[in-house]
Every structure is written in structure tokens, then in C-alpha cells.
Amino acid sequence: MNEFDLIRQYFTRPTPRAVVGIGDDAALLSLSPGHQLAVSADMLVAGRHFFADADPERLGHKALAVNLSDLAAMGAKPSWFTLSLALPSVDADWLAAFSRGMFALADAHGIELVGGDTTKGPLTIAIQIAGEVETGARMLRSQAQLGDDIWVSGPLGAAAAAVMYRTGRVNLAAEVAARCDLRLDLPQPRVALGRAIRPLVHAAMDISDGLAGDLRHICQRSQCGARIEVDAVPAAPELAALPAELALEAKLAGGDDYELLFTAPTSARPQLAAIGQDLGLALSRIGQITAGAGVQFVGAAGETLDLGLGGFDHFRAP
């Protein structure tokens, strides 16, 4: 099977919302009036971003989900994506499962595959995603304001616990490990939430590399500080099976949660609570934007905690 046969068999589908999709040298896309194009890209490398023996159907889901999560953090409506694959060999069963997982999530969000590339090499998945956001109505990391509440969209840490289990750092009962695996392998991008909160929120991003590290990005871009109440940060129930120190690490610094982290004025509390209830999501206020710089973690009595937590670093040894 050559490159073009592979694309035709596993990745070519109708693209009614693209002027030109797969089959030409470039896709042609049309924006709705009064909208801007939001574009993001993510690369997943076997052994670095996912385990080499990952289930291909789950991997297809996750590869697209992490990109959808980026658009969710911008309050954008996803429309199109491209896929570039480096494959060690052509494995028909792997490709069928991968494309099945990817297209199931694409269909759930109404997004079309409009192009990409394939080559032979170490297993690498690169997706570029594009969507629309109303002109001037956007959430940026640089827009946090002094006194803003800091929110997260769901319990944190289960995906990190799955990594700890798979790498031998912790022992988990089979049913607990299976639930953690679901959070790691099948993250649910908060696209509907991003669209709903966009008119109320100042700054936002998705939690991919851990709460501590990702919140620092907002602080740096917004030239502010943050005060986080550790006990207010919602922990995945599975973390109860971990030693306390590792549970805290998973909750505050574990990656792969793909929940939304955002700041909003205190006046938005009732509306945000209503949005969370409508979407069936437990939105949690975990702290406040402050003057100064950096992220401060505080305990139940208001004492400063020196936790020494960072986030995932792509260039740090695994």
C-alpha cells in the first residue's frame, strides 16, 4: 500500500464545509462573516507523549482531543483539522482502529479532516486544528486581571495517576487503574464549556502540563501573580488510593487533564455556576489573581506551602 492508497482508504471522507479538502495541494476554507480563524497544532511522539503500546483507537481519540482542547481554551468553534502521520510500517489493523477513534470524536464535534501528510518513520502524530471565533470575543492567557477568581473545570490528577501506575511509581487496584487509564487515554475536550464561558472570562488555557506549570504561563503573560487554595483544587476520587505526597503531586502538577483553567471577575460567579450546572460540570473556584509574580499555594489556615511543584517539560528527561 502506498501513501496515497493509505490516505484514500483510512482518512478520506467528504468535507462539505471546506471549499476544497483532501486531494489537492492545499485545503481552501471559508470563514463566516464577523469571525476570525483560530489555529493550533500539537505533535504526539511515541515514548514521549504516549506509551508505544497505546491502544490505537484510544490514541486516535486523544490525538484529536488534545487539539480540540486548545480551541476550547480560546472559546472557538472547531471546524477543520489536518493530520500528519509518521508510521514505522503500514499496519492495516492499527490504522483502522486509529482512524475509527479519531473520526468518532471528530463527528461528535462536527469537525472535518481536510488534509495532511504521511511518511515512514518513528510513530509520530501531528495535528493542526482550525476553528472560528467571533471577532474580538476571545480568551487569552494575557488577559487575567487583578482580583479575578481562578477556576478549573473538573477534578484533577487521575491521568497523572495512570502514568504513575504504568511507570511503576504506585500500585493501584485493577478497577482504579482502569478508571485512571480512561482519563489518560480518552480526555474529553471542554469545547462546549469554552464557548459558553467566553463572554464572561478574561484569561484561559487548558491544563495539559499540570495546574502549577500552566497557571504560571497565565501569570507570566498577564504580568500578575496567583494565590491557590490547595484544598479548593478538586482531586479526582482515584487519588485517594495514592500516598498523600503523590496524590498532591498528581493533583497540582500532573499533566494530561485537559480541563479548562480560567480567570473571571467575581461578578461572574452566579453565571459560571449556572453554566457548570447546565453542562453537568463541577466548576471550582480555587484561588485569586494577585499583584506580583508567580504562583503561591496556601493551606487551610492560609499558610504558604513550599511545594516545589512545576509542570511537564518536553525537553526534560522522562
PDB file of C-alpha atoms in Angstrom:
ATOM      1  CA  MET A   1       0.000   0.000   0.000  1.00  0.00           C
ATOM      2  CA  ASN A   2       1.481   3.371  -0.978  1.00  0.00           C
ATOM      3  CA  GLU A   3       0.972   6.729   0.721  1.00  0.00           C
ATOM      4  CA  PHE A   4      -1.967   7.777  -1.446  1.00  0.00           C
ATOM      5  CA  ASP A   5      -3.758   4.451  -1.066  1.00  0.00           C
ATOM      6  CA  LEU A   6      -3.332   4.720   2.703  1.00  0.00           C
ATOM      7  CA  ILE A   7      -4.852   8.205   2.782  1.00  0.00           C
ATOM      8  CA  ARG A   8      -7.683   7.176   0.470  1.00  0.00           C
ATOM      9  CA  GLN A   9      -8.581   4.075   2.465  1.00  0.00           C
ATOM     10  CA  TYR A  10      -8.335   5.334   6.035  1.00  0.00           C
ATOM     11  CA  PHE A  11      -8.597   9.109   6.032  1.00  0.00           C
ATOM     12  CA  THR A  12     -10.587  10.412   3.048  1.00  0.00           C
ATOM     13  CA  ARG A  13     -14.166  11.476   3.769  1.00  0.00           C
ATOM     14  CA  PRO A  14     -16.499  14.171   2.426  1.00  0.00           C
ATOM     15  CA  THR A  15     -15.763  17.705   3.656  1.00  0.00           C
ATOM     16  CA  PRO A  16     -18.928  19.693   2.943  1.00  0.00           C
ATOM     17  CA  ARG A  17     -17.830  22.734   4.980  1.00  0.00           C
ATOM     18  CA  ALA A  18     -14.486  23.102   3.173  1.00  0.00           C
ATOM     19  CA  VAL A  19     -14.308  24.643  -0.290  1.00  0.00           C
ATOM     20  CA  VAL A  20     -11.541  22.137  -1.120  1.00  0.00           C
ATOM     21  CA  GLY A  21     -10.470  19.327   1.193  1.00  0.00           C
ATOM     22  CA  ILE A  22      -8.242  16.271   0.778  1.00  0.00           C
ATOM     23  CA  GLY A  23      -6.951  15.637  -2.742  1.00  0.00           C
ATOM     24  CA  ASP A  24      -5.296  18.925  -3.696  1.00  0.00           C
ATOM     25  CA  ASP A  25      -2.077  20.615  -2.643  1.00  0.00           C
ATOM     26  CA  ALA A  26      -3.899  22.735  -0.072  1.00  0.00           C
ATOM     27  CA  ALA A  27      -7.312  22.978   1.518  1.00  0.00           C
ATOM     28  CA  LEU A  28      -9.478  26.033   0.886  1.00  0.00           C
ATOM     29  CA  LEU A  29     -11.618  27.225   3.782  1.00  0.00           C
ATOM     30  CA  SER A  30     -14.227  29.961   4.121  1.00  0.00           C
ATOM     31  CA  LEU A  31     -14.895  31.851   7.346  1.00  0.00           C
ATOM     32  CA  SER A  32     -18.284  33.011   8.499  1.00  0.00           C
ATOM     33  CA  PRO A  33     -18.765  36.812   8.409  1.00  0.00           C
ATOM     34  CA  GLY A  34     -17.619  38.523  11.599  1.00  0.00           C
ATOM     35  CA  HIS A  35     -15.336  35.676  12.646  1.00  0.00           C
ATOM     36  CA  GLN A  36     -11.594  35.145  12.996  1.00  0.00           C
ATOM     37  CA  LEU A  37      -9.616  31.964  12.375  1.00  0.00           C
ATOM     38  CA  ALA A  38      -8.242  30.193  15.463  1.00  0.00           C
ATOM     39  CA  VAL A  39      -5.390  27.780  14.664  1.00  0.00           C
ATOM     40  CA  SER A  40      -3.406  25.424  16.886  1.00  0.00           C
ATOM     41  CA  ALA A  41      -1.080  22.442  16.418  1.00  0.00           C
ATOM     42  CA  ASP A  42       0.115  19.571  18.595  1.00  0.00           C
ATOM     43  CA  MET A  43       2.619  16.803  17.974  1.00  0.00           C
ATOM     44  CA  LEU A  44       2.479  13.476  19.822  1.00  0.00           C
ATOM     45  CA  VAL A  45       5.597  11.282  19.778  1.00  0.00           C
ATOM     46  CA  ALA A  46       5.583   7.622  20.813  1.00  0.00           C
ATOM     47  CA  GLY A  47       7.503   7.109  24.043  1.00  0.00           C
ATOM     48  CA  ARG A  48       7.296  10.787  24.937  1.00  0.00           C
ATOM     49  CA  HIS A  49       3.630  11.793  24.811  1.00  0.00           C
ATOM     50  CA  PHE A  50       2.064   8.337  24.780  1.00  0.00           C
ATOM     51  CA  PHE A  51       3.165   4.805  25.544  1.00  0.00           C
ATOM     52  CA  ALA A  52       4.431   2.947  22.493  1.00  0.00           C
ATOM     53  CA  ASP A  53       1.888   0.143  23.048  1.00  0.00           C
ATOM     54  CA  ALA A  54      -1.069   2.535  23.380  1.00  0.00           C
ATOM     55  CA  ASP A  55      -4.412   1.238  22.129  1.00  0.00           C
ATOM     56  CA  PRO A  56      -4.696   2.762  18.622  1.00  0.00           C
ATOM     57  CA  GLU A  57      -8.406   3.561  18.857  1.00  0.00           C
ATOM     58  CA  ARG A  58      -7.895   5.456  22.105  1.00  0.00           C
ATOM     59  CA  LEU A  59      -4.827   7.097  20.611  1.00  0.00           C
ATOM     60  CA  GLY A  60      -6.857   8.346  17.646  1.00  0.00           C
ATOM     61  CA  HIS A  61      -9.313   9.912  20.086  1.00  0.00           C
ATOM     62  CA  LYS A  62      -6.610  11.510  22.202  1.00  0.00           C
ATOM     63  CA  ALA A  63      -4.610  12.891  19.273  1.00  0.00           C
ATOM     64  CA  LEU A  64      -7.617  14.942  18.186  1.00  0.00           C
ATOM     65  CA  ALA A  65      -8.873  15.631  21.722  1.00  0.00           C
ATOM     66  CA  VAL A  66      -5.733  17.492  22.801  1.00  0.00           C
ATOM     67  CA  ASN A  67      -6.112  19.798  19.803  1.00  0.00           C
ATOM     68  CA  LEU A  68      -9.822  20.349  20.409  1.00  0.00           C
ATOM     69  CA  SER A  69      -8.895  21.287  23.964  1.00  0.00           C
ATOM     70  CA  ASP A  70      -6.682  24.104  22.661  1.00  0.00           C
ATOM     71  CA  LEU A  71      -9.600  25.586  20.722  1.00  0.00           C
ATOM     72  CA  ALA A  72     -11.848  25.148  23.764  1.00  0.00           C
ATOM     73  CA  ALA A  73      -9.434  27.333  25.726  1.00  0.00           C
ATOM     74  CA  MET A  74      -9.851  30.059  23.103  1.00  0.00           C
ATOM     75  CA  GLY A  75     -13.641  29.853  23.111  1.00  0.00           C
ATOM     76  CA  ALA A  76     -13.524  28.845  19.441  1.00  0.00           C
ATOM     77  CA  LYS A  77     -15.835  26.572  17.479  1.00  0.00           C
ATOM     78  CA  PRO A  78     -13.727  23.806  15.834  1.00  0.00           C
ATOM     79  CA  SER A  79     -14.236  23.342  12.102  1.00  0.00           C
ATOM     80  CA  TRP A  80     -11.283  21.665  10.330  1.00  0.00           C
ATOM     81  CA  PHE A  81      -8.074  19.774  11.027  1.00  0.00           C
ATOM     82  CA  THR A  82      -5.119  18.287   9.198  1.00  0.00           C
ATOM     83  CA  LEU A  83      -3.281  15.101  10.156  1.00  0.00           C
ATOM     84  CA  SER A  84       0.360  14.233   9.520  1.00  0.00           C
ATOM     85  CA  LEU A  85       1.498  10.726  10.420  1.00  0.00           C
ATOM     86  CA  ALA A  86       4.936   9.138  10.582  1.00  0.00           C
ATOM     87  CA  LEU A  87       4.493   5.361  10.696  1.00  0.00           C
ATOM     88  CA  PRO A  88       7.137   2.655  11.219  1.00  0.00           C
ATOM     89  CA  SER A  89       5.137   0.435   8.825  1.00  0.00           C
ATOM     90  CA  VAL A  90       1.689   0.140   7.292  1.00  0.00           C
ATOM     91  CA  ASP A  91      -0.404  -1.844   9.770  1.00  0.00           C
ATOM     92  CA  ALA A  92      -3.970  -2.121   8.483  1.00  0.00           C
ATOM     93  CA  ASP A  93      -5.478  -3.106  11.845  1.00  0.00           C
ATOM     94  CA  TRP A  94      -3.696  -0.234  13.636  1.00  0.00           C
ATOM     95  CA  LEU A  95      -4.763   2.309  11.023  1.00  0.00           C
ATOM     96  CA  ALA A  96      -8.382   1.139  11.047  1.00  0.00           C
ATOM     97  CA  ALA A  97      -8.582   1.432  14.838  1.00  0.00           C
ATOM     98  CA  PHE A  98      -6.734   4.775  14.959  1.00  0.00           C
ATOM     99  CA  SER A  99      -8.947   6.364  12.315  1.00  0.00           C
ATOM    100  CA  ARG A 100     -12.082   4.945  13.962  1.00  0.00           C
ATOM    101  CA  GLY A 101     -11.235   6.583  17.302  1.00  0.00           C
ATOM    102  CA  MET A 102     -10.259   9.861  15.673  1.00  0.00           C
ATOM    103  CA  PHE A 103     -13.331  10.154  13.445  1.00  0.00           C
ATOM    104  CA  ALA A 104     -15.723   9.220  16.264  1.00  0.00           C
ATOM    105  CA  LEU A 105     -14.548  12.286  18.184  1.00  0.00           C
ATOM    106  CA  ALA A 106     -14.456  14.403  15.012  1.00  0.00           C
ATOM    107  CA  ASP A 107     -18.083  13.542  14.285  1.00  0.00           C
ATOM    108  CA  ALA A 108     -19.078  14.333  17.872  1.00  0.00           C
ATOM    109  CA  HIS A 109     -17.702  17.866  17.412  1.00  0.00           C
ATOM    110  CA  GLY A 110     -18.643  18.370  13.756  1.00  0.00           C
ATOM    111  CA  ILE A 111     -15.049  18.848  12.599  1.00  0.00           C
ATOM    112  CA  GLU A 112     -13.637  17.787   9.208  1.00  0.00           C
ATOM    113  CA  LEU A 113     -10.274  16.332   8.185  1.00  0.00           C
ATOM    114  CA  VAL A 114      -9.176  18.448   5.211  1.00  0.00           C
ATOM    115  CA  GLY A 115      -5.556  17.428   4.556  1.00  0.00           C
ATOM    116  CA  GLY A 116      -2.226  16.273   5.914  1.00  0.00           C
ATOM    117  CA  ASP A 117       0.725  14.040   5.098  1.00  0.00           C
ATOM    118  CA  THR A 118       2.138  10.563   5.734  1.00  0.00           C
ATOM    119  CA  THR A 119       5.671   9.226   5.783  1.00  0.00           C
ATOM    120  CA  LYS A 120       7.725   6.356   7.173  1.00  0.00           C
ATOM    121  CA  GLY A 121       9.481   6.935  10.482  1.00  0.00           C
ATOM    122  CA  PRO A 122       9.147   6.618  14.268  1.00  0.00           C
ATOM    123  CA  LEU A 123       5.476   6.787  15.246  1.00  0.00           C
ATOM    124  CA  THR A 124       4.572  10.481  15.388  1.00  0.00           C
ATOM    125  CA  ILE A 125       1.164  12.148  15.132  1.00  0.00           C
ATOM    126  CA  ALA A 126       0.910  15.846  14.245  1.00  0.00           C
ATOM    127  CA  ILE A 127      -2.469  17.560  14.022  1.00  0.00           C
ATOM    128  CA  GLN A 128      -3.198  21.154  13.101  1.00  0.00           C
ATOM    129  CA  ILE A 129      -6.674  22.323  14.016  1.00  0.00           C
ATOM    130  CA  ALA A 130      -8.640  25.392  12.943  1.00  0.00           C
ATOM    131  CA  GLY A 131     -11.907  26.915  14.013  1.00  0.00           C
ATOM    132  CA  GLU A 132     -13.855  30.131  14.200  1.00  0.00           C
ATOM    133  CA  VAL A 133     -14.243  32.636  16.988  1.00  0.00           C
ATOM    134  CA  GLU A 134     -16.294  35.796  16.902  1.00  0.00           C
ATOM    135  CA  THR A 135     -14.134  38.822  16.113  1.00  0.00           C
ATOM    136  CA  GLY A 136     -13.000  40.499  19.323  1.00  0.00           C
ATOM    137  CA  ALA A 137     -14.546  37.825  21.553  1.00  0.00           C
ATOM    138  CA  ARG A 138     -11.642  35.698  22.696  1.00  0.00           C
ATOM    139  CA  MET A 139      -9.974  34.351  25.818  1.00  0.00           C
ATOM    140  CA  LEU A 140      -6.208  34.887  26.022  1.00  0.00           C
ATOM    141  CA  ARG A 141      -3.553  33.919  28.553  1.00  0.00           C
ATOM    142  CA  SER A 142      -2.548  37.574  28.743  1.00  0.00           C
ATOM    143  CA  GLN A 143      -5.899  38.953  29.922  1.00  0.00           C
ATOM    144  CA  ALA A 144      -6.034  37.987  33.621  1.00  0.00           C
ATOM    145  CA  GLN A 145      -6.919  40.936  35.843  1.00  0.00           C
ATOM    146  CA  LEU A 146      -6.119  41.735  39.464  1.00  0.00           C
ATOM    147  CA  GLY A 147      -8.782  40.278  41.759  1.00  0.00           C
ATOM    148  CA  ASP A 148     -10.076  37.728  39.234  1.00  0.00           C
ATOM    149  CA  ASP A 149     -11.271  34.400  40.565  1.00  0.00           C
ATOM    150  CA  ILE A 150      -9.315  31.401  39.279  1.00  0.00           C
ATOM    151  CA  TRP A 151     -11.433  28.430  38.172  1.00  0.00           C
ATOM    152  CA  VAL A 152     -10.921  24.868  36.949  1.00  0.00           C
ATOM    153  CA  SER A 153     -13.500  22.787  35.160  1.00  0.00           C
ATOM    154  CA  GLY A 154     -13.136  19.401  36.777  1.00  0.00           C
ATOM    155  CA  PRO A 155     -11.280  17.089  39.163  1.00  0.00           C
ATOM    156  CA  LEU A 156      -7.560  16.799  38.501  1.00  0.00           C
ATOM    157  CA  GLY A 157      -4.910  14.122  38.783  1.00  0.00           C
ATOM    158  CA  ALA A 158      -6.379  10.846  37.522  1.00  0.00           C
ATOM    159  CA  ALA A 159      -4.408  10.914  34.263  1.00  0.00           C
ATOM    160  CA  ALA A 160      -1.184  11.573  36.185  1.00  0.00           C
ATOM    161  CA  ALA A 161      -2.039   8.675  38.482  1.00  0.00           C
ATOM    162  CA  ALA A 162      -2.342   6.442  35.407  1.00  0.00           C
ATOM    163  CA  VAL A 163       1.165   7.446  34.323  1.00  0.00           C
ATOM    164  CA  MET A 164       2.491   6.797  37.836  1.00  0.00           C
ATOM    165  CA  TYR A 165       0.904   3.352  37.750  1.00  0.00           C
ATOM    166  CA  ARG A 166       2.170   2.449  34.281  1.00  0.00           C
ATOM    167  CA  THR A 167       5.713   3.538  35.163  1.00  0.00           C
ATOM    168  CA  GLY A 168       5.744   1.593  38.429  1.00  0.00           C
ATOM    169  CA  ARG A 169       5.635   4.524  40.864  1.00  0.00           C
ATOM    170  CA  VAL A 170       2.418   3.359  42.540  1.00  0.00           C
ATOM    171  CA  ASN A 171       0.329   0.245  42.909  1.00  0.00           C
ATOM    172  CA  LEU A 172      -3.378   0.544  42.149  1.00  0.00           C
ATOM    173  CA  ALA A 173      -6.251  -1.902  42.267  1.00  0.00           C
ATOM    174  CA  ALA A 174      -7.283  -3.010  38.776  1.00  0.00           C
ATOM    175  CA  GLU A 175     -10.589  -1.123  38.790  1.00  0.00           C
ATOM    176  CA  VAL A 176      -8.929   2.092  39.994  1.00  0.00           C
ATOM    177  CA  ALA A 177      -6.173   1.777  37.397  1.00  0.00           C
ATOM    178  CA  ALA A 178      -8.787   1.250  34.680  1.00  0.00           C
ATOM    179  CA  ARG A 179     -10.612   4.471  35.645  1.00  0.00           C
ATOM    180  CA  CYS A 180      -7.344   6.398  35.643  1.00  0.00           C
ATOM    181  CA  ASP A 181      -6.494   4.947  32.231  1.00  0.00           C
ATOM    182  CA  LEU A 182      -9.765   6.310  30.859  1.00  0.00           C
ATOM    183  CA  ARG A 183      -8.821   9.839  31.959  1.00  0.00           C
ATOM    184  CA  LEU A 184      -5.360   9.487  30.418  1.00  0.00           C
ATOM    185  CA  ASP A 185      -6.402   7.818  27.160  1.00  0.00           C
ATOM    186  CA  LEU A 186      -9.798   9.419  26.499  1.00  0.00           C
ATOM    187  CA  PRO A 187      -9.739  13.069  27.654  1.00  0.00           C
ATOM    188  CA  GLN A 188     -12.940  14.991  26.964  1.00  0.00           C
ATOM    189  CA  PRO A 189     -12.214  18.401  25.420  1.00  0.00           C
ATOM    190  CA  ARG A 190     -14.340  21.129  27.018  1.00  0.00           C
ATOM    191  CA  VAL A 191     -15.422  22.764  23.770  1.00  0.00           C
ATOM    192  CA  ALA A 192     -18.989  23.485  24.868  1.00  0.00           C
ATOM    193  CA  LEU A 193     -17.716  24.990  28.106  1.00  0.00           C
ATOM    194  CA  GLY A 194     -15.233  27.222  26.295  1.00  0.00           C
ATOM    195  CA  ARG A 195     -17.984  28.553  24.045  1.00  0.00           C
ATOM    196  CA  ALA A 196     -20.338  29.139  26.979  1.00  0.00           C
ATOM    197  CA  ILE A 197     -17.925  30.963  29.296  1.00  0.00           C
ATOM    198  CA  ARG A 198     -16.277  33.098  26.601  1.00  0.00           C
ATOM    199  CA  PRO A 199     -18.362  36.252  27.258  1.00  0.00           C
ATOM    200  CA  LEU A 200     -17.586  36.109  30.999  1.00  0.00           C
ATOM    201  CA  VAL A 201     -13.917  35.100  31.168  1.00  0.00           C
ATOM    202  CA  HIS A 202     -10.754  37.177  30.987  1.00  0.00           C
ATOM    203  CA  ALA A 203      -7.921  34.611  30.620  1.00  0.00           C
ATOM    204  CA  ALA A 204      -7.991  30.896  29.881  1.00  0.00           C
ATOM    205  CA  MET A 205      -5.919  27.896  28.855  1.00  0.00           C
ATOM    206  CA  ASP A 206      -6.241  24.145  29.024  1.00  0.00           C
ATOM    207  CA  ILE A 207      -4.399  22.067  31.612  1.00  0.00           C
ATOM    208  CA  SER A 208      -2.081  19.838  29.614  1.00  0.00           C
ATOM    209  CA  ASP A 209       1.186  20.048  31.568  1.00  0.00           C
ATOM    210  CA  GLY A 210      -0.171  20.359  35.109  1.00  0.00           C
ATOM    211  CA  LEU A 211      -2.018  23.071  37.044  1.00  0.00           C
ATOM    212  CA  ALA A 212       1.103  24.547  38.668  1.00  0.00           C
ATOM    213  CA  GLY A 213       3.058  24.878  35.449  1.00  0.00           C
ATOM    214  CA  ASP A 214       0.160  26.004  33.275  1.00  0.00           C
ATOM    215  CA  LEU A 215      -1.041  28.661  35.721  1.00  0.00           C
ATOM    216  CA  ARG A 216       2.464  30.121  35.677  1.00  0.00           C
ATOM    217  CA  HIS A 217       2.028  30.709  31.937  1.00  0.00           C
ATOM    218  CA  ILE A 218      -1.035  32.854  32.622  1.00  0.00           C
ATOM    219  CA  CYS A 219       0.833  34.758  35.333  1.00  0.00           C
ATOM    220  CA  GLN A 220       3.798  35.398  33.055  1.00  0.00           C
ATOM    221  CA  ARG A 221       1.695  36.523  30.108  1.00  0.00           C
ATOM    222  CA  SER A 222      -0.621  38.653  32.254  1.00  0.00           C
ATOM    223  CA  GLN A 223       2.205  40.016  34.439  1.00  0.00           C
ATOM    224  CA  CYS A 224       0.473  39.042  37.648  1.00  0.00           C
ATOM    225  CA  GLY A 225       0.589  36.558  40.488  1.00  0.00           C
ATOM    226  CA  ALA A 226      -1.803  33.859  41.663  1.00  0.00           C
ATOM    227  CA  ARG A 227      -2.853  32.562  45.064  1.00  0.00           C
ATOM    228  CA  ILE A 228      -4.173  28.994  45.064  1.00  0.00           C
ATOM    229  CA  GLU A 229      -6.010  27.354  47.962  1.00  0.00           C
ATOM    230  CA  VAL A 230      -4.724  23.794  47.785  1.00  0.00           C
ATOM    231  CA  ASP A 231      -7.774  22.281  49.485  1.00  0.00           C
ATOM    232  CA  ALA A 232     -10.076  24.023  46.980  1.00  0.00           C
ATOM    233  CA  VAL A 233      -8.440  22.307  43.996  1.00  0.00           C
ATOM    234  CA  PRO A 234     -10.719  19.358  43.163  1.00  0.00           C
ATOM    235  CA  ALA A 235      -8.973  15.992  43.223  1.00  0.00           C
ATOM    236  CA  ALA A 236     -10.078  13.001  41.188  1.00  0.00           C
ATOM    237  CA  PRO A 237     -11.530  10.404  43.608  1.00  0.00           C
ATOM    238  CA  GLU A 238      -8.972   7.863  42.400  1.00  0.00           C
ATOM    239  CA  LEU A 239      -6.222   9.870  44.123  1.00  0.00           C
ATOM    240  CA  ALA A 240      -7.455   8.531  47.463  1.00  0.00           C
ATOM    241  CA  ALA A 241      -5.596   5.314  46.562  1.00  0.00           C
ATOM    242  CA  LEU A 242      -2.237   7.142  46.331  1.00  0.00           C
ATOM    243  CA  PRO A 243       0.164   8.144  49.112  1.00  0.00           C
ATOM    244  CA  ALA A 244      -0.609  11.711  50.188  1.00  0.00           C
ATOM    245  CA  GLU A 245       2.546  13.208  48.682  1.00  0.00           C
ATOM    246  CA  LEU A 246       1.985  11.585  45.290  1.00  0.00           C
ATOM    247  CA  ALA A 247      -1.713  12.477  45.336  1.00  0.00           C
ATOM    248  CA  LEU A 248      -0.771  16.132  45.851  1.00  0.00           C
ATOM    249  CA  GLU A 249       1.762  15.947  43.018  1.00  0.00           C
ATOM    250  CA  ALA A 250      -0.815  14.379  40.679  1.00  0.00           C
ATOM    251  CA  LYS A 251      -3.455  16.992  41.529  1.00  0.00           C
ATOM    252  CA  LEU A 252      -1.273  20.080  41.297  1.00  0.00           C
ATOM    253  CA  ALA A 253       1.445  19.144  38.795  1.00  0.00           C
ATOM    254  CA  GLY A 254       0.210  16.130  36.842  1.00  0.00           C
ATOM    255  CA  GLY A 255      -0.396  16.557  33.132  1.00  0.00           C
ATOM    256  CA  ASP A 256      -2.977  15.282  30.665  1.00  0.00           C
ATOM    257  CA  ASP A 257      -6.069  16.549  32.495  1.00  0.00           C
ATOM    258  CA  TYR A 258      -7.262  18.738  29.571  1.00  0.00           C
ATOM    259  CA  GLU A 259      -9.634  20.613  31.824  1.00  0.00           C
ATOM    260  CA  LEU A 260     -10.001  24.378  31.399  1.00  0.00           C
ATOM    261  CA  LEU A 261      -8.199  26.782  33.703  1.00  0.00           C
ATOM    262  CA  PHE A 262      -9.624  30.297  33.565  1.00  0.00           C
ATOM    263  CA  THR A 263      -9.969  33.610  35.375  1.00  0.00           C
ATOM    264  CA  ALA A 264     -13.098  35.731  35.679  1.00  0.00           C
ATOM    265  CA  PRO A 265     -14.341  38.692  37.716  1.00  0.00           C
ATOM    266  CA  THR A 266     -16.106  37.894  40.983  1.00  0.00           C
ATOM    267  CA  SER A 267     -19.310  39.276  39.482  1.00  0.00           C
ATOM    268  CA  ALA A 268     -19.414  36.284  37.096  1.00  0.00           C
ATOM    269  CA  ARG A 269     -19.764  33.691  39.858  1.00  0.00           C
ATOM    270  CA  PRO A 270     -23.542  33.135  39.525  1.00  0.00           C
ATOM    271  CA  GLN A 271     -23.424  32.851  35.723  1.00  0.00           C
ATOM    272  CA  LEU A 272     -20.455  30.467  35.804  1.00  0.00           C
ATOM    273  CA  ALA A 273     -22.135  28.287  38.417  1.00  0.00           C
ATOM    274  CA  ALA A 274     -25.229  28.106  36.196  1.00  0.00           C
ATOM    275  CA  ILE A 275     -23.142  27.188  33.137  1.00  0.00           C
ATOM    276  CA  GLY A 276     -21.447  24.396  35.058  1.00  0.00           C
ATOM    277  CA  GLN A 277     -24.809  23.062  36.177  1.00  0.00           C
ATOM    278  CA  ASP A 278     -26.227  23.218  32.636  1.00  0.00           C
ATOM    279  CA  LEU A 279     -23.255  21.294  31.234  1.00  0.00           C
ATOM    280  CA  GLY A 280     -23.016  18.827  34.104  1.00  0.00           C
ATOM    281  CA  LEU A 281     -19.529  20.031  35.041  1.00  0.00           C
ATOM    282  CA  ALA A 282     -18.276  20.827  38.529  1.00  0.00           C
ATOM    283  CA  LEU A 283     -16.637  24.221  38.064  1.00  0.00           C
ATOM    284  CA  SER A 284     -14.456  25.075  41.069  1.00  0.00           C
ATOM    285  CA  ARG A 285     -13.066  28.379  42.313  1.00  0.00           C
ATOM    286  CA  ILE A 286      -9.548  27.609  43.503  1.00  0.00           C
ATOM    287  CA  GLY A 287      -7.916  30.980  44.093  1.00  0.00           C
ATOM    288  CA  GLN A 288      -7.397  34.540  43.003  1.00  0.00           C
ATOM    289  CA  ILE A 289      -5.205  36.622  40.707  1.00  0.00           C
ATOM    290  CA  THR A 290      -2.882  38.824  42.774  1.00  0.00           C
ATOM    291  CA  ALA A 291      -0.289  41.532  42.323  1.00  0.00           C
ATOM    292  CA  GLY A 292       3.334  40.470  41.976  1.00  0.00           C
ATOM    293  CA  ALA A 293       4.513  37.368  40.152  1.00  0.00           C
ATOM    294  CA  GLY A 294       4.427  33.600  40.413  1.00  0.00           C
ATOM    295  CA  VAL A 295       2.031  31.092  41.942  1.00  0.00           C
ATOM    296  CA  GLN A 296       1.564  30.863  45.700  1.00  0.00           C
ATOM    297  CA  PHE A 297      -0.021  27.756  47.218  1.00  0.00           C
ATOM    298  CA  VAL A 298      -1.703  28.138  50.599  1.00  0.00           C
ATOM    299  CA  GLY A 299      -3.072  25.663  53.112  1.00  0.00           C
ATOM    300  CA  ALA A 300      -6.345  25.572  55.034  1.00  0.00           C
ATOM    301  CA  ALA A 301      -5.137  28.132  57.586  1.00  0.00           C
ATOM    302  CA  GLY A 302      -3.797  30.476  54.932  1.00  0.00           C
ATOM    303  CA  GLU A 303      -0.200  29.399  55.439  1.00  0.00           C
ATOM    304  CA  THR A 304       2.133  29.442  52.436  1.00  0.00           C
ATOM    305  CA  LEU A 305       3.155  25.960  51.287  1.00  0.00           C
ATOM    306  CA  ASP A 306       6.568  25.376  49.705  1.00  0.00           C
ATOM    307  CA  LEU A 307       5.677  22.504  47.394  1.00  0.00           C
ATOM    308  CA  GLY A 308       8.391  22.830  44.755  1.00  0.00           C
ATOM    309  CA  LEU A 309       6.000  21.759  42.011  1.00  0.00           C
ATOM    310  CA  GLY A 310       6.443  22.511  38.330  1.00  0.00           C
ATOM    311  CA  GLY A 311       4.820  21.170  35.197  1.00  0.00           C
ATOM    312  CA  PHE A 312       5.699  18.788  32.413  1.00  0.00           C
ATOM    313  CA  ASP A 313       8.729  19.844  30.387  1.00  0.00           C
ATOM    314  CA  HIS A 314       9.043  18.351  26.893  1.00  0.00           C
ATOM    315  CA  PHE A 315      12.838  18.662  26.974  1.00  0.00           C
ATOM    316  CA  ARG A 316      13.374  17.231  30.446  1.00  0.00           C
ATOM    317  CA  ALA A 317      14.407  13.595  30.605  1.00  0.00           C
ATOM    318  CA  PRO A 318      11.370  11.350  31.137  1.00  0.00           C
TER     319      PRO A 318
END
